[in-house]
């Protein structure tokens, strides 16, 4: 069964303390992996798309990487404004119209 | 460029009442989606559309209907609201399925 699992469920960091969030997936024939950020009371905001193992993308303090089984979202020297829930999703191998979503990692960055 | 907009932002319904949620996008996207998001359940796809005049069922379609009469609009209807439909509803759109989806701000619906 196609599945996306994110860990940890919650993470609390001090400002400047770098860390990584994990998104592991089981889907045959990966057609892309998406990372989103969601702030409380708002819709998910698109961050990155990764298509093949070894691919990396960066945006400010965030860097996303992809292997054949998982993706990491590395946060370097985070700031309080990076506090949000980070979601990942992959297209369902069976039904090409559906994304399989993880439950997210809730990140809190303390000043 | 407003992106994806949703109306209303909040709504309270009584059991059995009906309502329509409106989603509009100005990015000329072919695909549009309706999701619900509940604590501990993540985002679940209700219905989607791959183009004007088309609709299809997602994971949790029961109790909802949709229409896509114009390319830029996607309507979600609740014919007879139930407390189990209390949730936050998000609309999204994309160029195609393997492309990133852009989300609206959400509608918080409470059914009492």
XYZ file of N, CA and C in Angstrom, chain B residues 16-109:
282
model
N -28.480 18.908 8.826
C -29.531 18.875 7.820
C -29.541 20.049 6.876
N -28.874 21.135 7.229
C -28.833 22.291 6.340
C -27.887 22.023 5.183
N -28.022 22.815 4.139
C -27.147 22.674 2.979
C -26.352 23.955 2.770
N -25.254 23.814 2.055
C -24.460 24.993 1.718
C -23.522 24.670 0.563
N -23.001 25.722 -0.039
C -22.037 25.590 -1.127
C -20.801 26.399 -0.808
N -19.647 25.759 -0.980
C -18.370 26.450 -0.845
C -17.844 26.757 -2.243
N -17.357 27.973 -2.394
C -16.870 28.395 -3.703
C -15.360 28.523 -3.702
N -14.752 28.000 -4.742
C -13.310 28.135 -4.945
C -13.080 28.764 -6.307
N -12.176 29.723 -6.354
C -11.826 30.371 -7.619
C -10.313 30.472 -7.732
N -9.814 30.240 -8.962
C -8.372 30.374 -9.207
C -8.152 31.190 -10.482
N -7.090 31.991 -10.452
C -6.807 32.873 -11.592
C -5.488 32.509 -12.261
N -5.064 31.250 -12.127
C -3.789 30.797 -12.690
C -3.983 29.953 -13.949
N -5.210 29.845 -14.421
C -5.522 29.068 -15.628
C -5.172 27.584 -15.464
N -5.295 27.084 -14.234
C -4.989 25.686 -13.978
C -6.111 24.785 -14.461
N -5.717 23.628 -15.011
C -6.717 22.655 -15.445
C -7.302 21.866 -14.274
N -6.436 21.487 -13.319
C -6.846 20.609 -12.233
C -7.270 21.417 -11.017
N -8.343 20.994 -10.383
C -8.767 21.591 -9.120
C -9.193 20.491 -8.167
N -9.053 20.759 -6.870
C -9.255 19.739 -5.852
C -10.004 20.333 -4.660
N -10.747 19.484 -3.974
C -11.283 19.823 -2.669
C -10.775 18.803 -1.645
N -10.209 19.323 -0.560
C -9.714 18.510 0.543
C -10.444 18.893 1.822
N -10.420 17.969 2.771
C -10.749 18.297 4.139
C -9.556 17.934 5.008
N -9.369 18.716 6.059
C -8.245 18.478 6.969
C -8.770 18.388 8.390
N -8.523 17.262 9.012
C -8.961 17.012 10.381
C -7.760 16.631 11.224
N -7.763 16.989 12.507
C -6.635 16.654 13.392
C -6.354 15.160 13.383
N -5.097 14.813 13.194
C -4.703 13.414 13.220
C -5.001 12.631 11.957
N -5.710 13.270 11.003
C -6.109 12.543 9.776
C -5.366 13.064 8.560
N -4.796 14.220 8.647
C -4.115 14.775 7.488
C -5.088 15.291 6.450
N -4.575 15.590 5.293
C -5.388 16.072 4.174
C -6.010 14.888 3.442
N -7.306 14.950 3.242
C -7.995 13.884 2.523
C -8.755 14.481 1.351
N -8.603 13.848 0.200
C -9.200 14.343 -1.033
C -10.675 13.970 -1.094
N -11.519 14.978 -1.325
C -12.962 14.746 -1.388
C -13.379 14.480 -2.841
N -13.161 15.457 -3.686
C -13.428 15.369 -5.116
C -12.364 16.167 -5.850
N -12.232 15.884 -7.145
C -11.309 16.668 -7.938
C -11.859 16.820 -9.357
N -11.206 17.689 -10.124
C -11.620 17.932 -11.499
C -10.373 18.082 -12.363
N -10.390 17.443 -13.521
C -9.237 17.535 -14.426
C -9.488 18.511 -15.565
N -10.598 19.211 -15.500
C -10.880 20.221 -16.514
C -12.319 20.669 -16.420
N -12.621 21.755 -17.122
C -13.981 22.295 -17.117
C -14.990 21.227 -17.506
N -16.050 21.126 -16.706
C -17.112 20.177 -17.004
C -16.869 18.763 -16.518
N -15.704 18.513 -15.881
C -15.395 17.163 -15.390
C -15.267 17.168 -13.880
N -15.688 16.076 -13.248
C -15.461 15.893 -11.810
C -15.215 14.415 -11.555
N -14.557 14.117 -10.443
C -14.296 12.728 -10.081
C -14.206 12.620 -8.570
N -14.462 11.403 -8.061
C -14.455 11.175 -6.613
C -13.050 10.970 -6.116
N -12.815 11.466 -4.903
C -11.558 11.235 -4.228
C -11.715 10.144 -3.180
N -11.026 10.334 -2.049
C -11.037 9.326 -0.987
C -12.310 9.328 -0.163
N -12.852 10.524 0.098
C -13.985 10.647 1.025
C -15.116 11.460 0.391
N -15.745 10.966 -0.680
C -16.721 11.772 -1.416
C -18.139 11.776 -0.856
N -18.453 10.820 0.041
C -19.838 10.671 0.487
C -20.323 11.898 1.232
N -21.513 12.369 0.844
C -22.119 13.521 1.489
C -21.774 14.837 0.830
N -20.967 14.771 -0.222
C -20.529 15.991 -0.934
C -20.821 15.858 -2.427
N -21.092 16.999 -3.063
C -21.163 17.030 -4.515
C -20.368 18.223 -5.009
N -19.943 18.164 -6.256
C -19.109 19.229 -6.814
C -19.558 19.561 -8.224
N -19.173 20.756 -8.666
C -19.424 21.134 -10.050
C -18.315 22.042 -10.534
N -17.983 21.904 -11.818
C -16.929 22.718 -12.434
C -17.479 23.228 -13.769
N -18.355 24.206 -13.671
C -19.002 24.753 -14.863
C -18.071 25.699 -15.614
N -17.183 26.363 -14.888
C -16.202 27.249 -15.492
C -14.814 26.795 -15.057
N -13.850 26.981 -15.913
C -12.493 26.504 -15.634
C -11.947 27.086 -14.338
N -12.280 28.331 -14.044
C -11.684 28.983 -12.890
C -12.412 28.700 -11.576
N -13.584 28.065 -11.628
C -14.367 27.867 -10.412
C -14.625 26.395 -10.132
N -14.613 26.061 -8.857
C -14.901 24.681 -8.430
C -15.755 24.787 -7.176
N -16.977 24.281 -7.240
C -17.920 24.407 -6.142
C -18.049 23.085 -5.397
N -18.112 23.180 -4.077
C -18.334 22.006 -3.231
C -19.648 22.195 -2.500
N -20.548 21.240 -2.646
C -21.851 21.326 -1.997
C -22.039 20.265 -0.931
N -22.691 20.684 0.153
C -23.128 19.750 1.186
C -24.649 19.775 1.147
N -25.259 18.669 0.799
C -26.707 18.649 0.626
C -27.450 18.608 1.953
N -26.936 17.822 2.892
C -27.563 17.686 4.201
C -26.444 17.526 5.220
N -26.040 18.626 5.808
C -24.847 18.622 6.647
C -25.006 17.724 7.879
N -23.889 17.080 8.240
C -23.833 16.222 9.428
C -22.671 16.677 10.299
N -22.747 16.435 11.604
C -21.641 16.831 12.493
C -20.290 16.265 12.055
N -20.295 15.087 11.393
C -19.046 14.484 10.938
C -18.377 15.299 9.831
N -19.098 16.266 9.275
C -18.534 17.114 8.240
C -17.922 18.394 8.801
N -17.921 18.503 10.112
C -17.182 19.588 10.747
C -15.702 19.410 10.441
N -15.100 20.416 9.821
C -13.729 20.272 9.351
C -13.245 21.599 8.777
N -11.999 21.604 8.349
C -11.475 22.710 7.568
C -11.347 22.219 6.132
N -11.922 22.973 5.209
C -11.953 22.585 3.804
C -10.994 23.464 3.012
N -10.174 22.795 2.218
C -9.221 23.502 1.364
C -9.470 23.163 -0.090
N -9.392 24.183 -0.898
C -9.405 24.025 -2.343
C -7.972 24.195 -2.842
N -7.625 23.490 -3.907
C -6.294 23.614 -4.493
C -6.411 23.506 -6.004
N -5.379 23.962 -6.690
C -5.349 23.839 -8.147
C -3.933 23.563 -8.607
N -3.811 22.997 -9.803
C -2.490 22.709 -10.369
C -2.584 22.641 -11.883
N -1.441 22.779 -12.543
C -1.393 22.659 -14.005
C -1.753 21.241 -14.439
N -1.243 20.290 -13.714
C -1.486 18.899 -14.031
C -1.241 18.080 -12.789
N -1.441 16.798 -12.875
C -1.377 16.012 -11.665
C 0.031 15.970 -11.074
N 1.042 15.855 -11.884
C 2.399 15.722 -11.344
C 3.025 17.066 -11.020
N 2.245 18.113 -11.068
C 2.729 19.439 -10.719
C 2.273 19.820 -9.319
N 2.968 20.783 -8.734
C 2.610 21.224 -7.397
C 1.199 21.815 -7.367
N 0.547 21.637 -6.230
C -0.788 22.181 -6.034
C -0.690 23.467 -5.219
N -1.522 24.414 -5.564
C -1.594 25.687 -4.846
C -2.921 25.738 -4.109
N -2.834 26.074 -2.832
C -3.987 25.981 -1.952
C -4.604 27.341 -1.651
N -5.902 27.309 -1.388
C -6.595 28.474 -0.876
C -6.431 28.586 0.621
N -7.018 29.630 1.225
C -6.843 29.874 2.660
C -7.695 28.988 3.542
N -8.674 28.302 2.975
C -9.488 27.377 3.759
C -10.823 27.953 4.212
N -11.758 27.040 4.465
C -13.061 27.376 5.054
C -13.239 26.502 6.284
N -13.473 27.158 7.416
C -13.701 26.398 8.656
C -15.198 26.218 8.822
N -15.646 24.978 8.758
C -17.076 24.657 8.836
C -17.366 23.894 10.116
